[in-house]
Amino acid sequence: MSGIVDHSRYPMSKSPHTPPRQLGNGHGHTASPLKIFGHAKNKVNEIFKTITSYISESDAFLTGIPEGDNIVTREQLEEVKAFKGKVAGIGEVLSRDHMKVVFFGRTSNGKSTVINAMLKTKLLPSGIGHTTNCFVQVEGSDTHEGYLLTEDSDEQKSIHSVRELAHALSGVKLDSSALIKIKWPKEKCVLLRDDVVLVDSPGVDVSGDTDAWIDKFCLDADVFVLVANAESTLMQTEKNFFLRVSDKLSKPNIFILNNRWDASASEPEMMEEVRKQHLDRNIAFLVDELKVVNRQEAENRVFFISAREALTSRSQGQPGTPSPLLQEGYQARLFEFANFERTFEECLCKSAVKTKFEQHAQRGKTLSSQLRTIMEAVHEQSLQAKNRSITQRGETSSRLQFVSTQLDKLSSEIKDQIKLMVEDVENKVAKALNEEIRRLSSLVDEFDRPFHPDQNLLAVYKKELHAHVEQSLGRNLQAKCSEALLRAVDCTERDMTDRISHLLPEESKLQLLNSLPRRDFEIAYRLDCRNLCADFREDIEFHFSLGISSLVKRFLGPKCASRALRGYSNQIPPPLTPMTPMEPESYPVRQKNELMMALLTNFSSLASRSTVGAVVVVGIAFRAVGWQVVGVGLALYGGVYLYERLAWTNKAKERTFKRQYVDYASNKLKLIVDLTSANCSHQVQQELSSTFSRLCSHVDHTKADLEEAIASYNREAVKYEEFGNKAKLLRNKAGYIDTELNSFIKQYLKHDV
């Protein structure tokens, strides 16, 4: 049975002289499954770079939205900022992610030799006995020369020092859980070029603290390789270790290599029975005890190899015939090793892509979904805020139009009201002043000051009389008019204020009341009697009531009398025909008056120019009635004269003065009735107009505020529209990222790679 090979599992070379490097080096094919991991890693890295940029853009956008706009909540901001840290952590993990393979087994089962064979060089210390003293991790480097790193230092050490540090027989004793990293050039090994990390371990029978090993080195492993000794059965120590691994990891990928199968060449008759025995026990361990695969899958997880032969074949390039180092049947064992590598690569790639990227892809989908939800909410809030601004703008525009229309209407009504008020004031003041003029004599009689005809004293008397009349008239006018007028003005102002307040917002109404100072409006009548009666000239000389001049004045009046007494000699005779047309019935009256005045004028002129006239008159009377009658008449005439002369005292002079003053002042005051009433009405008009202007200024401020509010709502609507468009863009970008992740999952995770 030596040399019997299962060709269905181990395809043989067509030429018996096929070089060993093409028989079993495991890397002669061009389409290595490990390439898929690199493609998947590059793809997912690109996606997460996009996610990182997207989150940064989203964070900047959300942070730029003012907090007072109530578009973004604090929780959303904190959530997005937390996304940045999560994605940064994922990106860091992805940059370090690689396919990790950990080799376990008992001491001297050939773990290091298997790794050396896969590396095609004797890099790790190997040999009989306890060789590997600690964990050794081999990973790729872009350098041309390999170097070594320890856990406690970043110093690059020579690759040759690995034998001193990792070999159990060296003088340097590292702890069994220590880790040495070997950075081996990628150009020297295809496995390392494809981001594969190989971890060698001490024997599982070296230390009892294997749980610490599992926690430190196994939790991120993609594939476990149990290197067993084909010259003995699977030991319980090895089983116990992987049972603990299975407890901490869900269905780990485990391969079992029955190493040193070249020993079966010395007993070819028992090879198949031993092989079947090992295969059954290994399958039972994987299926029944570990329960990580089914029986069909388990058959592809168990291999019978010779790591020493594979290493020899690959490192030295032995010819395709048996040699002292290669036992009979070595080609089958080399193909078995190559088949293990092929199956191992497929499983490693599947496992690594799934374990390394599936979780990240799902987290990326979760992040994009959460960000999409946030951006959808921001988009909705922006649209609502925009609609609110547009609605408020419309309401404010309507309010502005209403205020403007009502103000124009109110202004017209108030102007008409002020006009009526002014006319009423003018009529009331004119009426009251006329009444006071009619009773001016009473006011003058109330003036009680010593009267003396001396001109100096009389000037003082007139000055005080002017002041008395002015004060009394002003006081009486205020008593009759001011109170009623002030009530009317106050009522009108309250009405204006009330009507204006309906055009103001609530917060401005109180400000309106506070901004109008309460000042007592008083009407100033301005009756300047001193200047008004400055031309008053009193006549307090004695005038006999039956004297010629007095009689003439009594019959002709003061103006005609003075003209008659002066005579007509110096005057131009009036024209026979009047200059202005007159009514016919007025001519006889005028002619009669002129005739009477002419007779009296001639008579008085005659009597005043010659005493002869008096004698003639007396003589005529004497001849007509007799001396007795004339004497009695003269006695009576003289008695009357004497009486009047004796009665002409200071009191009589004062009464005459006051009567003359009343007549003069009444005429003067009547001249200023219209002026005074117009002045008072103008004061009322000024008061009401100024009050209305101040009230309108508040409405103008309100209109300005409304216009500013409209402009503000316009700006807000534009701003919220920009927020909504940006949020919509970012929401769609989240959909794009989700599509990319779905494509990645479909390409690399949903199907066999």
Short mmCIF file of C-alpha atoms in Angstrom, two decimals, residues 104-460:
data_model
loop_
_atom_site.label_atom_id
_atom_site.label_comp_id
_atom_site.label_asym_id
_atom_site.label_seq_id
_atom_site.Cartn_x
_atom_site.Cartn_y
_atom_site.Cartn_z
CA PHE A 104 -1.95 25.46 18.25
CA GLY A 105 -0.90 22.01 19.25
CA ARG A 106 1.22 20.08 21.68
CA THR A 107 4.93 20.63 21.98
CA SER A 108 7.01 19.31 19.06
CA ASN A 109 4.00 18.63 16.83
CA GLY A 110 5.55 20.81 14.10
CA LYS A 111 3.62 24.07 14.38
CA SER A 112 6.65 26.21 13.54
CA THR A 113 7.60 23.88 10.70
CA VAL A 114 4.13 24.21 9.16
CA ILE A 115 4.44 28.01 9.27
CA ASN A 116 7.95 27.85 7.80
CA ALA A 117 6.63 25.65 4.99
CA MET A 118 3.89 28.15 4.26
CA LEU A 119 6.51 30.93 4.29
CA LYS A 120 8.83 28.77 2.12
CA THR A 121 11.74 29.54 4.40
CA LYS A 122 12.98 28.42 7.76
CA LEU A 123 12.18 31.59 9.65
CA LEU A 124 10.88 30.34 12.99
CA PRO A 125 12.96 28.19 15.30
CA SER A 126 11.97 24.54 14.99
CA GLY A 127 13.32 21.19 15.95
CA ILE A 128 12.87 18.33 18.34
CA GLY A 129 11.71 18.99 21.87
CA HIS A 130 10.20 22.17 23.26
CA THR A 131 11.27 24.82 20.77
CA THR A 132 8.88 27.79 20.68
CA ASN A 133 8.85 29.49 24.05
CA CYS A 134 6.32 32.31 23.36
CA PHE A 135 3.89 33.57 20.77
CA VAL A 136 5.45 34.64 17.48
CA GLN A 137 3.41 36.65 15.00
CA VAL A 138 4.59 36.85 11.40
CA GLU A 139 3.11 39.66 9.31
CA GLY A 140 4.03 41.42 6.11
CA SER A 141 6.25 44.46 5.77
CA ASP A 142 6.96 46.79 2.88
CA THR A 143 10.68 46.76 3.70
CA HIS A 144 13.22 44.68 1.81
CA GLU A 145 14.64 43.14 4.97
CA GLY A 146 12.81 41.57 7.85
CA TYR A 147 13.07 42.77 11.43
CA LEU A 148 11.71 41.91 14.83
CA LEU A 149 9.67 43.85 17.43
CA THR A 150 8.95 43.04 21.04
CA GLU A 151 5.99 44.12 23.14
CA ASP A 152 8.00 46.38 25.40
CA SER A 153 9.88 48.26 22.66
CA ASP A 154 9.44 49.74 19.19
CA GLU A 155 13.12 49.18 18.42
CA GLN A 156 13.67 47.14 15.29
CA LYS A 157 15.84 44.12 16.07
CA SER A 158 17.64 41.79 13.73
CA ILE A 159 15.63 38.90 12.40
CA HIS A 160 18.32 36.52 13.65
CA SER A 161 17.52 37.43 17.24
CA VAL A 162 14.26 35.49 16.97
CA ARG A 163 16.13 32.31 17.84
CA GLU A 164 17.48 33.91 20.98
CA LEU A 165 14.13 35.34 22.05
CA ALA A 166 11.65 32.67 20.96
CA HIS A 167 13.69 29.47 21.36
CA ALA A 168 13.04 27.62 24.56
CA LEU A 169 16.71 26.65 24.82
CA SER A 170 18.05 30.21 24.64
CA GLY A 171 19.27 32.06 27.67
CA VAL A 172 16.58 34.74 27.34
CA LYS A 173 13.45 33.47 29.00
CA LEU A 174 10.25 35.23 27.89
CA ASP A 175 6.89 34.56 29.41
CA SER A 176 4.80 32.03 27.50
CA SER A 177 2.12 34.70 26.87
CA ALA A 178 4.64 37.20 25.51
CA LEU A 179 4.43 38.21 21.87
CA ILE A 180 7.18 38.72 19.33
CA LYS A 181 6.30 40.31 16.02
CA ILE A 182 8.30 39.42 12.93
CA LYS A 183 7.97 41.87 10.07
CA TRP A 184 8.80 39.80 7.00
CA PRO A 185 9.06 41.36 3.50
CA LYS A 186 5.84 40.88 1.54
CA GLU A 187 7.81 40.35 -1.64
CA LYS A 188 9.13 37.08 -0.23
CA CYS A 189 5.74 35.56 0.59
CA VAL A 190 2.42 35.77 -1.22
CA LEU A 191 0.47 35.01 1.95
CA LEU A 192 1.88 38.03 3.72
CA ARG A 193 1.30 40.12 0.64
CA ASP A 194 -2.40 39.36 0.97
CA ASP A 195 -2.62 40.63 4.58
CA VAL A 196 -2.34 37.21 6.20
CA VAL A 197 -0.90 37.09 9.73
CA LEU A 198 0.46 33.79 11.03
CA VAL A 199 0.73 33.28 14.79
CA ASP A 200 2.87 30.50 16.23
CA SER A 201 2.27 29.43 19.82
CA PRO A 202 3.95 27.41 22.54
CA GLY A 203 2.54 23.97 23.10
CA VAL A 204 -0.84 23.83 24.76
CA ASP A 205 0.71 21.49 27.29
CA VAL A 206 3.33 24.07 28.35
CA SER A 207 1.10 26.34 30.44
CA GLY A 208 -2.14 25.80 32.30
CA ASP A 209 -3.29 29.41 31.83
CA THR A 210 -4.60 28.88 28.32
CA ASP A 211 -7.63 31.10 28.97
CA ALA A 212 -5.33 34.12 29.00
CA TRP A 213 -3.94 32.98 25.65
CA ILE A 214 -7.42 32.76 24.22
CA ASP A 215 -8.36 36.23 25.45
CA LYS A 216 -5.15 37.77 24.17
CA PHE A 217 -4.54 36.03 20.86
CA CYS A 218 -7.63 34.12 19.76
CA LEU A 219 -10.62 36.42 19.95
CA ASP A 220 -9.74 38.19 16.68
CA ALA A 221 -8.46 35.08 14.89
CA ASP A 222 -10.17 34.03 11.69
CA VAL A 223 -8.82 30.47 11.43
CA PHE A 224 -7.35 28.05 13.97
CA VAL A 225 -5.00 25.31 12.87
CA LEU A 226 -4.60 22.36 15.23
CA VAL A 227 -1.30 20.71 14.38
CA ALA A 228 -1.53 17.14 15.65
CA ASN A 229 1.02 14.35 15.62
CA ALA A 230 -0.06 11.65 13.15
CA GLU A 231 2.12 9.13 15.04
CA SER A 232 -0.26 9.39 18.00
CA THR A 233 -3.92 10.08 18.54
CA LEU A 234 -5.52 13.46 19.33
CA MET A 235 -4.74 14.24 22.95
CA GLN A 236 -7.24 15.46 25.56
CA THR A 237 -5.08 18.52 26.24
CA GLU A 238 -5.58 19.65 22.69
CA LYS A 239 -9.29 18.92 22.84
CA ASN A 240 -9.76 20.83 26.07
CA PHE A 241 -8.03 23.89 24.65
CA PHE A 242 -10.28 24.05 21.60
CA LEU A 243 -13.35 23.36 23.69
CA ARG A 244 -12.55 26.52 25.64
CA VAL A 245 -11.99 28.36 22.36
CA SER A 246 -15.40 27.18 21.16
CA ASP A 247 -16.98 28.43 24.38
CA LYS A 248 -15.67 31.96 23.82
CA LEU A 249 -16.07 32.11 20.05
CA SER A 250 -19.14 31.21 18.05
CA LYS A 251 -18.25 28.32 15.72
CA PRO A 252 -14.56 29.02 15.15
CA ASN A 253 -12.98 27.84 11.89
CA ILE A 254 -10.70 24.97 12.84
CA PHE A 255 -8.41 22.92 10.62
CA ILE A 256 -6.69 19.76 11.85
CA LEU A 257 -3.31 18.93 10.34
CA ASN A 258 -2.07 15.42 11.07
CA ASN A 259 1.63 16.21 10.73
CA ARG A 260 4.49 13.76 10.24
CA TRP A 261 2.33 11.62 7.96
CA ASP A 262 5.53 10.73 6.14
CA ALA A 263 6.08 8.21 8.94
CA SER A 264 3.30 6.14 7.40
CA ALA A 265 5.64 5.37 4.50
CA SER A 266 7.47 2.88 6.73
CA GLU A 267 4.25 0.95 7.34
CA PRO A 268 2.38 1.11 4.05
CA GLU A 269 0.15 -1.86 4.90
CA MET A 270 -1.43 0.00 7.83
CA MET A 271 -1.51 3.46 6.30
CA GLU A 272 -5.14 3.52 5.19
CA GLU A 273 -6.45 1.99 8.42
CA VAL A 274 -4.52 4.51 10.48
CA ARG A 275 -5.61 7.29 8.22
CA LYS A 276 -9.26 6.28 8.56
CA GLN A 277 -8.89 6.01 12.32
CA HIS A 278 -7.43 9.54 12.59
CA LEU A 279 -10.01 10.92 10.16
CA ASP A 280 -12.96 9.44 12.09
CA ARG A 281 -11.70 10.71 15.42
CA ASN A 282 -10.92 14.18 14.03
CA ILE A 283 -14.35 14.44 12.38
CA ALA A 284 -16.03 13.27 15.56
CA PHE A 285 -14.16 15.94 17.52
CA LEU A 286 -15.17 18.71 15.10
CA VAL A 287 -18.76 17.57 14.64
CA ASP A 288 -19.79 15.95 17.91
CA GLU A 289 -17.67 17.68 20.51
CA LEU A 290 -16.99 21.15 19.12
CA LYS A 291 -20.11 21.22 16.93
CA VAL A 292 -18.58 23.80 14.63
CA VAL A 293 -19.21 22.07 11.27
CA ASN A 294 -21.25 19.24 9.85
CA ARG A 295 -19.75 15.94 8.78
CA GLN A 296 -19.40 16.81 5.11
CA GLU A 297 -17.59 20.05 5.94
CA ALA A 298 -15.46 18.31 8.52
CA GLU A 299 -14.00 15.99 5.88
CA ASN A 300 -12.54 19.06 4.18
CA ARG A 301 -11.04 20.34 7.45
CA VAL A 302 -8.75 17.33 8.16
CA PHE A 303 -5.46 16.87 6.29
CA PHE A 304 -2.52 14.47 6.47
CA ILE A 305 0.75 16.21 5.70
CA SER A 306 4.43 16.31 6.27
CA ALA A 307 5.48 19.86 7.06
CA ARG A 308 9.14 18.85 6.98
CA GLU A 309 8.80 17.55 3.44
CA ALA A 310 6.85 20.59 2.29
CA LEU A 311 9.48 22.90 3.79
CA THR A 312 12.30 20.91 2.23
CA SER A 313 10.59 20.86 -1.16
CA ARG A 314 9.85 24.54 -1.17
CA SER A 315 13.07 25.88 0.29
CA GLN A 316 15.60 23.71 -1.53
CA GLY A 317 13.86 22.88 -4.83
CA GLN A 318 14.41 19.09 -4.74
CA PRO A 319 13.93 17.11 -8.03
CA GLY A 320 10.74 15.19 -8.59
CA THR A 321 12.12 11.78 -7.52
CA PRO A 322 12.52 10.33 -4.02
CA SER A 323 15.56 11.38 -2.09
CA PRO A 324 16.93 10.62 1.33
CA LEU A 325 14.91 13.52 2.73
CA LEU A 326 11.65 12.71 0.96
CA GLN A 327 9.98 9.42 1.73
CA GLU A 328 8.02 7.39 -0.72
CA GLY A 329 4.63 8.90 -1.45
CA TYR A 330 5.86 12.40 -0.77
CA GLN A 331 4.04 13.78 -3.82
CA ALA A 332 0.69 12.83 -2.35
CA ARG A 333 1.67 14.50 0.90
CA LEU A 334 2.83 17.61 -0.94
CA PHE A 335 -0.46 17.76 -2.80
CA GLU A 336 -2.25 17.26 0.50
CA PHE A 337 -0.36 20.22 1.94
CA ALA A 338 -1.15 22.29 -1.17
CA ASN A 339 -4.79 21.23 -0.94
CA PHE A 340 -4.80 22.27 2.72
CA GLU A 341 -3.42 25.66 1.75
CA ARG A 342 -6.03 26.06 -0.97
CA THR A 343 -8.89 25.08 1.29
CA PHE A 344 -7.37 27.07 4.13
CA GLU A 345 -7.13 30.16 1.93
CA GLU A 346 -10.76 29.85 0.84
CA CYS A 347 -11.96 29.36 4.38
CA LEU A 348 -9.68 32.09 5.70
CA CYS A 349 -10.89 34.56 3.12
CA LYS A 350 -14.54 33.74 3.76
CA SER A 351 -14.09 33.90 7.48
CA ALA A 352 -11.95 37.03 7.46
CA VAL A 353 -14.25 38.93 5.12
CA LYS A 354 -17.25 37.93 7.18
CA THR A 355 -15.78 38.47 10.64
CA LYS A 356 -13.77 41.57 9.78
CA PHE A 357 -16.16 43.39 7.48
CA GLU A 358 -19.70 42.16 8.05
CA GLN A 359 -19.99 43.81 11.43
CA HIS A 360 -18.45 47.02 10.11
CA ALA A 361 -20.77 46.99 7.10
CA GLN A 362 -23.79 46.55 9.35
CA ARG A 363 -22.58 49.32 11.64
CA GLY A 364 -22.07 51.50 8.59
CA LYS A 365 -25.65 50.77 7.49
CA THR A 366 -26.87 51.58 10.98
CA LEU A 367 -24.95 54.86 11.02
CA SER A 368 -26.17 55.85 7.57
CA SER A 369 -29.73 54.92 8.53
CA GLN A 370 -29.53 56.97 11.73
CA LEU A 371 -28.03 59.91 9.87
CA ARG A 372 -30.68 59.58 7.19
CA THR A 373 -33.33 59.70 9.91
CA ILE A 374 -31.72 62.77 11.45
CA MET A 375 -31.44 64.54 8.10
CA GLU A 376 -35.03 63.61 7.29
CA ALA A 377 -36.11 65.15 10.59
CA VAL A 378 -33.99 68.26 9.93
CA HIS A 379 -35.47 68.50 6.43
CA GLU A 380 -39.00 68.27 7.83
CA GLN A 381 -38.26 70.81 10.56
CA SER A 382 -36.73 73.16 7.99
CA LEU A 383 -39.78 72.90 5.76
CA GLN A 384 -42.09 73.50 8.71
CA ALA A 385 -40.00 76.48 9.82
CA LYS A 386 -40.03 77.83 6.27
CA ASN A 387 -43.81 77.45 6.06
CA ARG A 388 -44.18 79.12 9.44
CA SER A 389 -42.04 82.04 8.26
CA ILE A 390 -44.07 82.35 5.06
CA THR A 391 -47.32 82.22 7.04
CA GLN A 392 -46.05 84.78 9.54
CA ARG A 393 -44.83 86.95 6.69
CA GLY A 394 -48.29 86.85 5.12
CA GLU A 395 -49.98 87.62 8.42
CA THR A 396 -47.56 90.46 9.09
CA SER A 397 -48.09 91.86 5.58
CA SER A 398 -51.84 91.77 6.11
CA ARG A 399 -51.39 93.42 9.48
CA LEU A 400 -49.20 96.13 7.92
CA GLN A 401 -51.74 96.76 5.18
CA PHE A 402 -54.53 96.90 7.77
CA VAL A 403 -52.60 99.32 9.98
CA SER A 404 -51.76 101.58 7.02
CA THR A 405 -55.36 101.62 5.79
CA GLN A 406 -56.80 102.21 9.23
CA LEU A 407 -54.26 104.93 9.96
CA ASP A 408 -55.18 106.80 6.78
CA LYS A 409 -58.86 106.45 7.57
CA LEU A 410 -58.33 107.44 11.18
CA SER A 411 -56.20 110.44 10.20
CA SER A 412 -58.98 111.74 7.97
CA GLU A 413 -61.58 111.25 10.69
CA ILE A 414 -59.41 112.83 13.37
CA LYS A 415 -58.71 115.85 11.17
CA ASP A 416 -62.44 116.34 10.67
CA GLN A 417 -63.00 115.91 14.38
CA ILE A 418 -60.30 118.46 15.19
CA LYS A 419 -61.81 120.87 12.67
CA LEU A 420 -65.24 120.61 14.31
CA MET A 421 -63.65 120.94 17.72
CA VAL A 422 -61.78 124.07 16.65
CA GLU A 423 -64.93 125.68 15.26
CA ASP A 424 -66.81 124.88 18.44
CA VAL A 425 -64.03 126.37 20.57
CA GLU A 426 -63.98 129.50 18.45
CA ASN A 427 -67.74 129.96 18.80
CA LYS A 428 -67.73 129.33 22.54
CA VAL A 429 -64.87 131.73 23.22
CA ALA A 430 -66.41 134.44 21.02
CA LYS A 431 -69.76 134.05 22.76
CA ALA A 432 -68.21 134.13 26.23
CA LEU A 433 -66.05 137.15 25.38
CA ASN A 434 -69.04 139.07 24.00
CA GLU A 435 -70.94 138.33 27.20
CA GLU A 436 -68.04 139.61 29.24
CA ILE A 437 -67.84 142.76 27.12
CA ARG A 438 -71.54 143.42 27.74
CA ARG A 439 -70.98 143.24 31.48
CA LEU A 440 -67.70 145.13 31.34
CA SER A 441 -69.23 148.02 33.32
CA SER A 442 -69.74 145.66 36.26
CA LEU A 443 -66.09 144.61 36.10
CA VAL A 444 -64.99 148.25 35.98
CA ASP A 445 -67.31 149.18 38.88
CA GLU A 446 -65.70 146.42 40.92
CA PHE A 447 -62.38 148.24 40.58
CA ASP A 448 -61.96 150.15 43.85
CA ARG A 449 -58.86 152.29 43.93
CA PRO A 450 -58.45 155.94 45.06
CA PHE A 451 -59.21 158.25 42.16
CA HIS A 452 -57.53 161.63 41.67
CA PRO A 453 -57.64 163.81 38.58
CA ASP A 454 -53.92 164.47 38.76
CA GLN A 455 -52.34 163.23 35.56
CA ASN A 456 -49.54 161.27 37.26
CA LEU A 457 -51.90 159.63 39.70
CA LEU A 458 -54.41 159.10 36.94
CA ALA A 459 -51.80 157.22 34.87
CA VAL A 460 -51.22 154.81 37.76
#
